[in-house]
JSON list of C-alpha atoms in Angstrom, two decimals:
[
{"chain": "W", "resi": 1, "resn": "GLY", "atom": "CA", "xyz": [48.64, 20.48, 122.82]},
{"chain": "W", "resi": 2, "resn": "ASP", "atom": "CA", "xyz": [46.02, 18.29, 121.16]},
{"chain": "W", "resi": 3, "resn": "ARG", "atom": "CA", "xyz": [45.11, 14.68, 120.81]},
{"chain": "W", "resi": 4, "resn": "ARG", "atom": "CA", "xyz": [47.06, 14.40, 117.55]},
{"chain": "W", "resi": 5, "resn": "GLY", "atom": "CA", "xyz": [50.34, 15.46, 119.13]},
{"chain": "W", "resi": 6, "resn": "SER", "atom": "CA", "xyz": [51.53, 11.86, 119.51]},
{"chain": "W", "resi": 7, "resn": "THR", "atom": "CA", "xyz": [51.05, 11.29, 115.77]},
{"chain": "W", "resi": 8, "resn": "VAL", "atom": "CA", "xyz": [53.17, 14.35, 114.99]},
{"chain": "W", "resi": 9, "resn": "SER", "atom": "CA", "xyz": [55.89, 13.03, 117.31]},
{"chain": "W", "resi": 10, "resn": "ARG", "atom": "CA", "xyz": [55.88, 9.63, 115.59]},
{"chain": "W", "resi": 11, "resn": "ASP", "atom": "CA", "xyz": [56.16, 11.33, 112.21]},
{"chain": "W", "resi": 12, "resn": "PHE", "atom": "CA", "xyz": [59.23, 13.20, 113.49]},
{"chain": "W", "resi": 13, "resn": "GLU", "atom": "CA", "xyz": [60.77, 9.89, 114.61]},
{"chain": "W", "resi": 14, "resn": "ARG", "atom": "CA", "xyz": [60.26, 8.40, 111.15]},
{"chain": "W", "resi": 15, "resn": "GLY", "atom": "CA", "xyz": [61.78, 11.52, 109.57]},
{"chain": "W", "resi": 16, "resn": "VAL", "atom": "CA", "xyz": [64.82, 11.23, 111.81]},
{"chain": "W", "resi": 17, "resn": "GLY", "atom": "CA", "xyz": [65.28, 7.64, 110.70]},
{"chain": "W", "resi": 18, "resn": "ARG", "atom": "CA", "xyz": [65.18, 8.63, 107.03]},
{"chain": "W", "resi": 19, "resn": "GLU", "atom": "CA", "xyz": [67.90, 11.25, 107.51]},
{"chain": "W", "resi": 20, "resn": "GLU", "atom": "CA", "xyz": [70.08, 9.11, 109.76]},
{"chain": "W", "resi": 21, "resn": "GLY", "atom": "CA", "xyz": [72.88, 8.34, 107.29]},
{"chain": "W", "resi": 22, "resn": "GLY", "atom": "CA", "xyz": [73.32, 11.97, 106.16]},
{"chain": "W", "resi": 23, "resn": "GLY", "atom": "CA", "xyz": [73.24, 13.27, 109.71]},
{"chain": "W", "resi": 24, "resn": "ARG", "atom": "CA", "xyz": [76.11, 11.13, 110.90]},
{"chain": "W", "resi": 25, "resn": "ALA", "atom": "CA", "xyz": [78.31, 12.14, 108.03]},
{"chain": "W", "resi": 26, "resn": "ALA", "atom": "CA", "xyz": [77.47, 15.82, 107.88]},
{"chain": "W", "resi": 27, "resn": "GLY", "atom": "CA", "xyz": [77.37, 16.64, 111.57]},
{"chain": "W", "resi": 28, "resn": "ARG", "atom": "CA", "xyz": [75.32, 19.29, 113.33]},
{"chain": "W", "resi": 29, "resn": "GLY", "atom": "CA", "xyz": [72.93, 21.36, 111.29]},
{"chain": "W", "resi": 30, "resn": "ALA", "atom": "CA", "xyz": [73.79, 20.09, 107.81]},
{"chain": "W", "resi": 31, "resn": "GLY", "atom": "CA", "xyz": [72.10, 16.71, 108.39]},
{"chain": "W", "resi": 32, "resn": "GLY", "atom": "CA", "xyz": [69.40, 15.72, 110.80]},
{"chain": "W", "resi": 33, "resn": "PHE", "atom": "CA", "xyz": [71.17, 15.57, 114.15]},
{"chain": "W", "resi": 34, "resn": "ARG", "atom": "CA", "xyz": [72.63, 17.49, 117.06]},
{"chain": "W", "resi": 35, "resn": "GLY", "atom": "CA", "xyz": [75.75, 16.43, 118.88]},
{"chain": "W", "resi": 36, "resn": "GLY", "atom": "CA", "xyz": [76.90, 12.83, 118.74]},
{"chain": "W", "resi": 37, "resn": "GLY", "atom": "CA", "xyz": [73.51, 11.14, 119.23]},
{"chain": "W", "resi": 38, "resn": "ALA", "atom": "CA", "xyz": [72.14, 9.85, 115.94]},
{"chain": "W", "resi": 39, "resn": "THR", "atom": "CA", "xyz": [68.56, 9.99, 117.27]},
{"chain": "W", "resi": 40, "resn": "VAL", "atom": "CA", "xyz": [68.70, 13.65, 118.36]},
{"chain": "W", "resi": 41, "resn": "PRO", "atom": "CA", "xyz": [67.21, 15.88, 115.63]},
{"chain": "W", "resi": 42, "resn": "SER", "atom": "CA", "xyz": [68.93, 19.17, 114.82]},
{"chain": "W", "resi": 43, "resn": "PHE", "atom": "CA", "xyz": [66.96, 22.39, 115.05]},
{"chain": "W", "resi": 44, "resn": "GLY", "atom": "CA", "xyz": [67.37, 22.85, 111.31]},
{"chain": "W", "resi": 45, "resn": "PHE", "atom": "CA", "xyz": [65.86, 19.42, 110.64]},
{"chain": "W", "resi": 46, "resn": "SER", "atom": "CA", "xyz": [63.02, 20.08, 113.07]},
{"chain": "W", "resi": 47, "resn": "VAL", "atom": "CA", "xyz": [62.09, 23.42, 111.50]},
{"chain": "W", "resi": 48, "resn": "ARG", "atom": "CA", "xyz": [62.20, 21.85, 108.02]},
{"chain": "W", "resi": 49, "resn": "GLN", "atom": "CA", "xyz": [59.78, 19.17, 109.22]},
{"chain": "W", "resi": 50, "resn": "LEU", "atom": "CA", "xyz": [57.45, 21.75, 110.77]},
{"chain": "W", "resi": 51, "resn": "ALA", "atom": "CA", "xyz": [57.44, 23.77, 107.54]},
{"chain": "W", "resi": 52, "resn": "LYS", "atom": "CA", "xyz": [56.85, 20.63, 105.46]},
{"chain": "W", "resi": 53, "resn": "ARG", "atom": "CA", "xyz": [53.82, 19.71, 107.60]},
{"chain": "W", "resi": 54, "resn": "ASP", "atom": "CA", "xyz": [52.42, 23.27, 107.59]},
{"chain": "W", "resi": 55, "resn": "LEU", "atom": "CA", "xyz": [52.93, 23.56, 111.37]},
{"chain": "W", "resi": 56, "resn": "LEU", "atom": "CA", "xyz": [54.43, 27.05, 111.42]},
{"chain": "W", "resi": 57, "resn": "PRO", "atom": "CA", "xyz": [54.48, 29.56, 113.06]},
{"chain": "W", "resi": 58, "resn": "ALA", "atom": "CA", "xyz": [56.12, 27.83, 115.99]},
{"chain": "W", "resi": 59, "resn": "ILE", "atom": "CA", "xyz": [57.68, 28.66, 119.32]},
{"chain": "W", "resi": 60, "resn": "VAL", "atom": "CA", "xyz": [60.63, 26.42, 120.24]},
{"chain": "W", "resi": 61, "resn": "PHE", "atom": "CA", "xyz": [61.32, 26.46, 123.97]},
{"chain": "W", "resi": 62, "resn": "ILE", "atom": "CA", "xyz": [65.01, 26.19, 124.94]},
{"chain": "W", "resi": 63, "resn": "PHE", "atom": "CA", "xyz": [66.05, 26.69, 128.54]},
{"chain": "W", "resi": 64, "resn": "SER", "atom": "CA", "xyz": [69.05, 28.97, 128.06]},
{"chain": "W", "resi": 65, "resn": "ARG", "atom": "CA", "xyz": [69.54, 32.37, 126.43]},
{"chain": "W", "resi": 66, "resn": "LYS", "atom": "CA", "xyz": [72.71, 31.26, 124.67]},
{"chain": "W", "resi": 67, "resn": "GLY", "atom": "CA", "xyz": [70.92, 28.15, 123.41]},
{"chain": "W", "resi": 68, "resn": "CYS", "atom": "CA", "xyz": [68.11, 30.24, 121.91]},
{"chain": "W", "resi": 69, "resn": "ASP", "atom": "CA", "xyz": [70.55, 32.46, 120.01]},
{"chain": "W", "resi": 70, "resn": "ALA", "atom": "CA", "xyz": [72.62, 29.50, 118.80]},
{"chain": "W", "resi": 71, "resn": "ALA", "atom": "CA", "xyz": [69.55, 27.62, 117.57]},
{"chain": "W", "resi": 72, "resn": "ALA", "atom": "CA", "xyz": [68.31, 30.65, 115.61]},
{"chain": "W", "resi": 73, "resn": "GLU", "atom": "CA", "xyz": [71.71, 30.97, 113.93]},
{"chain": "W", "resi": 74, "resn": "GLU", "atom": "CA", "xyz": [71.76, 27.26, 113.14]},
{"chain": "W", "resi": 75, "resn": "VAL", "atom": "CA", "xyz": [68.38, 27.35, 111.42]},
{"chain": "W", "resi": 76, "resn": "ALA", "atom": "CA", "xyz": [69.46, 30.40, 109.40]},
{"chain": "W", "resi": 77, "resn": "THR", "atom": "CA", "xyz": [72.18, 28.25, 107.77]},
{"chain": "W", "resi": 78, "resn": "GLN", "atom": "CA", "xyz": [69.58, 25.87, 106.37]},
{"chain": "W", "resi": 79, "resn": "ARG", "atom": "CA", "xyz": [68.56, 26.09, 102.75]},
{"chain": "W", "resi": 80, "resn": "VAL", "atom": "CA", "xyz": [64.88, 26.47, 103.54]},
{"chain": "W", "resi": 81, "resn": "SER", "atom": "CA", "xyz": [62.74, 29.51, 102.80]},
{"chain": "W", "resi": 82, "resn": "LEU", "atom": "CA", "xyz": [60.34, 30.30, 105.63]},
{"chain": "W", "resi": 83, "resn": "VAL", "atom": "CA", "xyz": [59.03, 33.61, 104.24]},
{"chain": "W", "resi": 84, "resn": "THR", "atom": "CA", "xyz": [57.71, 34.66, 100.84]},
{"chain": "W", "resi": 85, "resn": "ASP", "atom": "CA", "xyz": [59.15, 37.62, 98.92]},
{"chain": "W", "resi": 86, "resn": "GLU", "atom": "CA", "xyz": [56.11, 39.69, 99.90]},
{"chain": "W", "resi": 87, "resn": "GLU", "atom": "CA", "xyz": [56.54, 38.81, 103.58]},
{"chain": "W", "resi": 88, "resn": "LYS", "atom": "CA", "xyz": [60.24, 39.63, 103.37]},
{"chain": "W", "resi": 89, "resn": "GLU", "atom": "CA", "xyz": [59.40, 43.09, 102.02]},
{"chain": "W", "resi": 90, "resn": "ARG", "atom": "CA", "xyz": [56.97, 43.68, 104.90]},
{"chain": "W", "resi": 91, "resn": "ILE", "atom": "CA", "xyz": [59.60, 42.59, 107.42]},
{"chain": "W", "resi": 92, "resn": "MET", "atom": "CA", "xyz": [62.14, 44.92, 105.80]},
{"chain": "W", "resi": 93, "resn": "VAL", "atom": "CA", "xyz": [59.80, 47.89, 106.16]},
{"chain": "W", "resi": 94, "resn": "LYS", "atom": "CA", "xyz": [59.34, 47.15, 109.87]},
{"chain": "W", "resi": 95, "resn": "LEU", "atom": "CA", "xyz": [63.07, 46.68, 110.42]},
{"chain": "W", "resi": 96, "resn": "LYS", "atom": "CA", "xyz": [63.95, 49.95, 108.67]},
{"chain": "W", "resi": 97, "resn": "GLU", "atom": "CA", "xyz": [61.44, 51.83, 110.80]},
{"chain": "W", "resi": 98, "resn": "PHE", "atom": "CA", "xyz": [62.87, 50.20, 113.93]},
{"chain": "W", "resi": 99, "resn": "ALA", "atom": "CA", "xyz": [66.48, 50.99, 112.96]},
{"chain": "W", "resi": 100, "resn": "LEU", "atom": "CA", "xyz": [65.66, 54.66, 112.42]},
{"chain": "W", "resi": 101, "resn": "LYS", "atom": "CA", "xyz": [64.03, 54.98, 115.85]},
{"chain": "W", "resi": 102, "resn": "HIS", "atom": "CA", "xyz": [66.36, 52.69, 117.83]},
{"chain": "W", "resi": 103, "resn": "LYS", "atom": "CA", "xyz": [69.73, 52.78, 116.10]},
{"chain": "W", "resi": 104, "resn": "GLU", "atom": "CA", "xyz": [71.57, 51.69, 119.27]},
{"chain": "W", "resi": 105, "resn": "VAL", "atom": "CA", "xyz": [69.47, 48.52, 119.58]},
{"chain": "W", "resi": 106, "resn": "ALA", "atom": "CA", "xyz": [69.23, 47.55, 115.91]},
{"chain": "W", "resi": 107, "resn": "SER", "atom": "CA", "xyz": [71.59, 44.57, 115.76]},
{"chain": "W", "resi": 108, "resn": "GLU", "atom": "CA", "xyz": [72.63, 43.56, 112.25]},
{"chain": "W", "resi": 109, "resn": "ASP", "atom": "CA", "xyz": [72.67, 39.86, 113.22]},
{"chain": "W", "resi": 110, "resn": "LYS", "atom": "CA", "xyz": [69.18, 39.93, 114.72]},
{"chain": "W", "resi": 111, "resn": "MET", "atom": "CA", "xyz": [67.76, 41.81, 111.74]},
{"chain": "W", "resi": 112, "resn": "ARG", "atom": "CA", "xyz": [69.41, 39.37, 109.32]},
{"chain": "W", "resi": 113, "resn": "LEU", "atom": "CA", "xyz": [67.66, 36.49, 111.10]},
{"chain": "W", "resi": 114, "resn": "ALA", "atom": "CA", "xyz": [64.33, 38.36, 111.19]},
{"chain": "W", "resi": 115, "resn": "LEU", "atom": "CA", "xyz": [64.47, 38.77, 107.40]},
{"chain": "W", "resi": 116, "resn": "ARG", "atom": "CA", "xyz": [64.58, 34.98, 107.19]},
{"chain": "W", "resi": 117, "resn": "GLY", "atom": "CA", "xyz": [61.53, 34.69, 109.46]},
{"chain": "W", "resi": 118, "resn": "ILE", "atom": "CA", "xyz": [63.64, 33.57, 112.44]},
{"chain": "W", "resi": 119, "resn": "ALA", "atom": "CA", "xyz": [64.15, 35.14, 115.88]},
{"chain": "W", "resi": 120, "resn": "SER", "atom": "CA", "xyz": [65.16, 34.41, 119.46]},
{"chain": "W", "resi": 121, "resn": "HIS", "atom": "CA", "xyz": [63.36, 35.88, 122.47]},
{"chain": "W", "resi": 122, "resn": "HIS", "atom": "CA", "xyz": [64.73, 35.97, 126.02]},
{"chain": "W", "resi": 123, "resn": "ALA", "atom": "CA", "xyz": [65.45, 38.19, 129.01]},
{"chain": "W", "resi": 124, "resn": "GLY", "atom": "CA", "xyz": [68.93, 39.07, 127.74]},
{"chain": "W", "resi": 125, "resn": "GLN", "atom": "CA", "xyz": [67.46, 41.18, 124.94]},
{"chain": "W", "resi": 126, "resn": "MET", "atom": "CA", "xyz": [66.21, 44.75, 125.05]},
{"chain": "W", "resi": 127, "resn": "PRO", "atom": "CA", "xyz": [62.44, 45.02, 125.67]},
{"chain": "W", "resi": 128, "resn": "ILE", "atom": "CA", "xyz": [61.88, 47.20, 122.58]},
{"chain": "W", "resi": 129, "resn": "TRP", "atom": "CA", "xyz": [63.48, 44.55, 120.34]},
{"chain": "W", "resi": 130, "resn": "LYS", "atom": "CA", "xyz": [61.44, 41.78, 121.95]},
{"chain": "W", "resi": 131, "resn": "ALA", "atom": "CA", "xyz": [58.30, 43.88, 121.38]},
{"chain": "W", "resi": 132, "resn": "LEU", "atom": "CA", "xyz": [59.15, 44.03, 117.65]},
{"chain": "W", "resi": 133, "resn": "VAL", "atom": "CA", "xyz": [59.66, 40.25, 117.52]},
{"chain": "W", "resi": 134, "resn": "GLU", "atom": "CA", "xyz": [56.29, 39.77, 119.22]},
{"chain": "W", "resi": 135, "resn": "GLU", "atom": "CA", "xyz": [54.60, 42.12, 116.74]},
{"chain": "W", "resi": 136, "resn": "LEU", "atom": "CA", "xyz": [56.15, 40.40, 113.70]},
{"chain": "W", "resi": 137, "resn": "PHE", "atom": "CA", "xyz": [55.22, 36.98, 115.10]},
{"chain": "W", "resi": 138, "resn": "GLN", "atom": "CA", "xyz": [51.62, 38.03, 115.73]},
{"chain": "W", "resi": 139, "resn": "GLN", "atom": "CA", "xyz": [51.46, 39.27, 112.12]},
{"chain": "W", "resi": 140, "resn": "GLY", "atom": "CA", "xyz": [52.68, 35.90, 110.85]},
{"chain": "W", "resi": 141, "resn": "LEU", "atom": "CA", "xyz": [55.95, 37.33, 109.51]},
{"chain": "W", "resi": 142, "resn": "ILE", "atom": "CA", "xyz": [58.31, 35.65, 111.97]},
{"chain": "W", "resi": 143, "resn": "LYS", "atom": "CA", "xyz": [57.77, 31.92, 111.48]},
{"chain": "W", "resi": 144, "resn": "VAL", "atom": "CA", "xyz": [59.85, 30.42, 114.27]},
{"chain": "W", "resi": 145, "resn": "VAL", "atom": "CA", "xyz": [60.91, 31.89, 117.60]},
{"chain": "W", "resi": 146, "resn": "PHE", "atom": "CA", "xyz": [63.45, 30.24, 119.91]},
{"chain": "W", "resi": 147, "resn": "ALA", "atom": "CA", "xyz": [62.49, 31.32, 123.40]},
{"chain": "W", "resi": 148, "resn": "THR", "atom": "CA", "xyz": [63.08, 30.62, 127.06]},
{"chain": "W", "resi": 149, "resn": "GLU", "atom": "CA", "xyz": [60.11, 29.47, 129.12]},
{"chain": "W", "resi": 150, "resn": "THR", "atom": "CA", "xyz": [59.44, 33.02, 130.36]},
{"chain": "W", "resi": 151, "resn": "LEU", "atom": "CA", "xyz": [57.66, 33.65, 127.05]},
{"chain": "W", "resi": 152, "resn": "ALA", "atom": "CA", "xyz": [55.00, 31.12, 128.06]},
{"chain": "W", "resi": 153, "resn": "ALA", "atom": "CA", "xyz": [53.74, 33.34, 130.87]},
{"chain": "W", "resi": 154, "resn": "GLY", "atom": "CA", "xyz": [51.77, 36.49, 130.13]},
{"chain": "W", "resi": 155, "resn": "ILE", "atom": "CA", "xyz": [52.97, 37.36, 126.60]},
{"chain": "W", "resi": 156, "resn": "ASN", "atom": "CA", "xyz": [50.45, 37.32, 123.77]},
{"chain": "W", "resi": 157, "resn": "MET", "atom": "CA", "xyz": [52.27, 35.21, 121.20]},
{"chain": "W", "resi": 158, "resn": "PRO", "atom": "CA", "xyz": [49.98, 32.32, 120.21]},
{"chain": "W", "resi": 159, "resn": "ALA", "atom": "CA", "xyz": [51.54, 29.88, 117.75]},
{"chain": "W", "resi": 160, "resn": "ARG", "atom": "CA", "xyz": [50.25, 27.03, 115.65]},
{"chain": "W", "resi": 161, "resn": "THR", "atom": "CA", "xyz": [52.87, 24.75, 117.21]},
{"chain": "W", "resi": 162, "resn": "THR", "atom": "CA", "xyz": [55.03, 24.71, 120.30]},
{"chain": "W", "resi": 163, "resn": "VAL", "atom": "CA", "xyz": [58.15, 22.57, 120.58]},
{"chain": "W", "resi": 164, "resn": "ILE", "atom": "CA", "xyz": [59.50, 21.45, 123.96]},
{"chain": "W", "resi": 165, "resn": "THR", "atom": "CA", "xyz": [63.19, 20.63, 123.51]},
{"chain": "W", "resi": 166, "resn": "SER", "atom": "CA", "xyz": [63.74, 19.00, 126.89]},
{"chain": "W", "resi": 167, "resn": "MET", "atom": "CA", "xyz": [61.69, 17.70, 129.79]},
{"chain": "W", "resi": 168, "resn": "SER", "atom": "CA", "xyz": [64.19, 19.12, 132.28]},
{"chain": "W", "resi": 169, "resn": "LYS", "atom": "CA", "xyz": [66.11, 22.35, 132.79]},
{"chain": "W", "resi": 170, "resn": "ARG", "atom": "CA", "xyz": [69.17, 23.55, 134.69]},
{"chain": "W", "resi": 171, "resn": "THR", "atom": "CA", "xyz": [68.53, 25.77, 137.71]},
{"chain": "W", "resi": 172, "resn": "GLY", "atom": "CA", "xyz": [70.52, 26.99, 140.71]},
{"chain": "W", "resi": 173, "resn": "ASP", "atom": "CA", "xyz": [69.65, 23.69, 142.37]},
{"chain": "W", "resi": 174, "resn": "GLY", "atom": "CA", "xyz": [70.91, 21.59, 139.48]},
{"chain": "W", "resi": 175, "resn": "VAL", "atom": "CA", "xyz": [68.93, 19.88, 136.74]},
{"chain": "W", "resi": 176, "resn": "VAL", "atom": "CA", "xyz": [65.23, 19.58, 137.57]},
{"chain": "W", "resi": 177, "resn": "SER", "atom": "CA", "xyz": [62.27, 18.15, 135.68]},
{"chain": "W", "resi": 178, "resn": "LEU", "atom": "CA", "xyz": [59.67, 20.51, 134.26]},
{"chain": "W", "resi": 179, "resn": "THR", "atom": "CA", "xyz": [56.60, 20.79, 136.44]},
{"chain": "W", "resi": 180, "resn": "ALA", "atom": "CA", "xyz": [53.18, 19.90, 135.09]},
{"chain": "W", "resi": 181, "resn": "ASN", "atom": "CA", "xyz": [52.25, 23.60, 135.26]},
{"chain": "W", "resi": 182, "resn": "GLU", "atom": "CA", "xyz": [55.33, 24.69, 133.27]},
{"chain": "W", "resi": 183, "resn": "LEU", "atom": "CA", "xyz": [54.61, 22.08, 130.62]},
{"chain": "W", "resi": 184, "resn": "ARG", "atom": "CA", "xyz": [50.95, 23.10, 130.49]},
{"chain": "W", "resi": 185, "resn": "GLN", "atom": "CA", "xyz": [51.87, 26.77, 130.03]},
{"chain": "W", "resi": 186, "resn": "MET", "atom": "CA", "xyz": [54.23, 26.03, 127.14]},
{"chain": "W", "resi": 187, "resn": "CYS", "atom": "CA", "xyz": [51.88, 23.61, 125.40]},
{"chain": "W", "resi": 188, "resn": "GLY", "atom": "CA", "xyz": [49.04, 26.06, 126.00]},
{"chain": "W", "resi": 189, "resn": "ARG", "atom": "CA", "xyz": [50.64, 28.52, 123.56]},
{"chain": "W", "resi": 190, "resn": "ALA", "atom": "CA", "xyz": [49.78, 26.17, 120.69]},
{"chain": "W", "resi": 191, "resn": "GLY", "atom": "CA", "xyz": [46.69, 27.07, 118.70]},
{"chain": "W", "resi": 192, "resn": "ARG", "atom": "CA", "xyz": [45.75, 30.55, 117.46]},
{"chain": "W", "resi": 193, "resn": "ARG", "atom": "CA", "xyz": [42.24, 31.71, 118.25]},
{"chain": "W", "resi": 194, "resn": "GLY", "atom": "CA", "xyz": [40.24, 32.19, 115.09]},
{"chain": "W", "resi": 195, "resn": "LYS", "atom": "CA", "xyz": [42.94, 30.63, 112.89]},
{"chain": "W", "resi": 196, "resn": "ASP", "atom": "CA", "xyz": [43.62, 27.07, 114.10]},
{"chain": "W", "resi": 197, "resn": "THR", "atom": "CA", "xyz": [41.04, 24.42, 114.95]},
{"chain": "W", "resi": 198, "resn": "VAL", "atom": "CA", "xyz": [43.71, 22.57, 116.97]},
{"chain": "W", "resi": 199, "resn": "GLY", "atom": "CA", "xyz": [47.12, 23.38, 118.40]},
{"chain": "W", "resi": 200, "resn": "HIS", "atom": "CA", "xyz": [50.13, 21.09, 118.12]},
{"chain": "W", "resi": 201, "resn": "SER", "atom": "CA", "xyz": [52.87, 20.40, 120.65]},
{"chain": "W", "resi": 202, "resn": "VAL", "atom": "CA", "xyz": [56.02, 18.46, 119.77]},
{"chain": "W", "resi": 203, "resn": "MET", "atom": "CA", "xyz": [58.32, 16.93, 122.37]},
{"chain": "W", "resi": 204, "resn": "MET", "atom": "CA", "xyz": [61.87, 16.64, 121.08]},
{"chain": "W", "resi": 205, "resn": "ARG", "atom": "CA", "xyz": [64.18, 13.87, 122.21]},
{"chain": "W", "resi": 206, "resn": "SER", "atom": "CA", "xyz": [67.36, 15.15, 123.83]},
{"chain": "W", "resi": 207, "resn": "ARG", "atom": "CA", "xyz": [70.74, 13.47, 124.34]},
{"chain": "W", "resi": 208, "resn": "TRP", "atom": "CA", "xyz": [69.77, 12.72, 127.95]},
{"chain": "W", "resi": 209, "resn": "GLU", "atom": "CA", "xyz": [66.11, 11.79, 127.61]},
{"chain": "W", "resi": 210, "resn": "ALA", "atom": "CA", "xyz": [64.70, 8.93, 125.57]},
{"chain": "W", "resi": 211, "resn": "ALA", "atom": "CA", "xyz": [61.15, 8.94, 124.23]},
{"chain": "W", "resi": 212, "resn": "PRO", "atom": "CA", "xyz": [59.56, 6.96, 127.14]},
{"chain": "W", "resi": 213, "resn": "GLU", "atom": "CA", "xyz": [60.71, 9.66, 129.59]}
]
């Protein structure tokens, strides 16, 4: 994170307000909101705002495997181009090489998302696919990764921005707040050595947590 993170968060709040009418009418993904809460930004809206502010590549932390996959699919429905034609060609070359070597792992859905510069990353995926996502992200070809918090520990995937989607997570003991160390690890992924002078961390409002929390 950095000292300008609060400014980024306020900008997101203003953006949500501007899209409020369209979000209520259009529902999830098409407008600016998730679920029934008019102040909860959709992942599509959030990625559009990050792209608009030149804050990509980004890692968006979501605390469930299913949630990561669903968010990646949601963003793929948005009419926003995250990669250039040249970048798309480079991604295609990598994907073709991967498919030839690992035909049994090469999922059409995952490759379709990767061509858009979008991916998910979690323990439910094969390690060789996750390694490809990490490589493409490090090369600046994948622009946004939806990942569980395990990515924050020990994996070399520095981003310009990290997004924390909730200040709590569900565990075997119920819903618990993130620890200071967990939050520090996730925010610590923001800022690429030699590329960014600062890193940015964005805290998203959820249906259960208002901004003061």
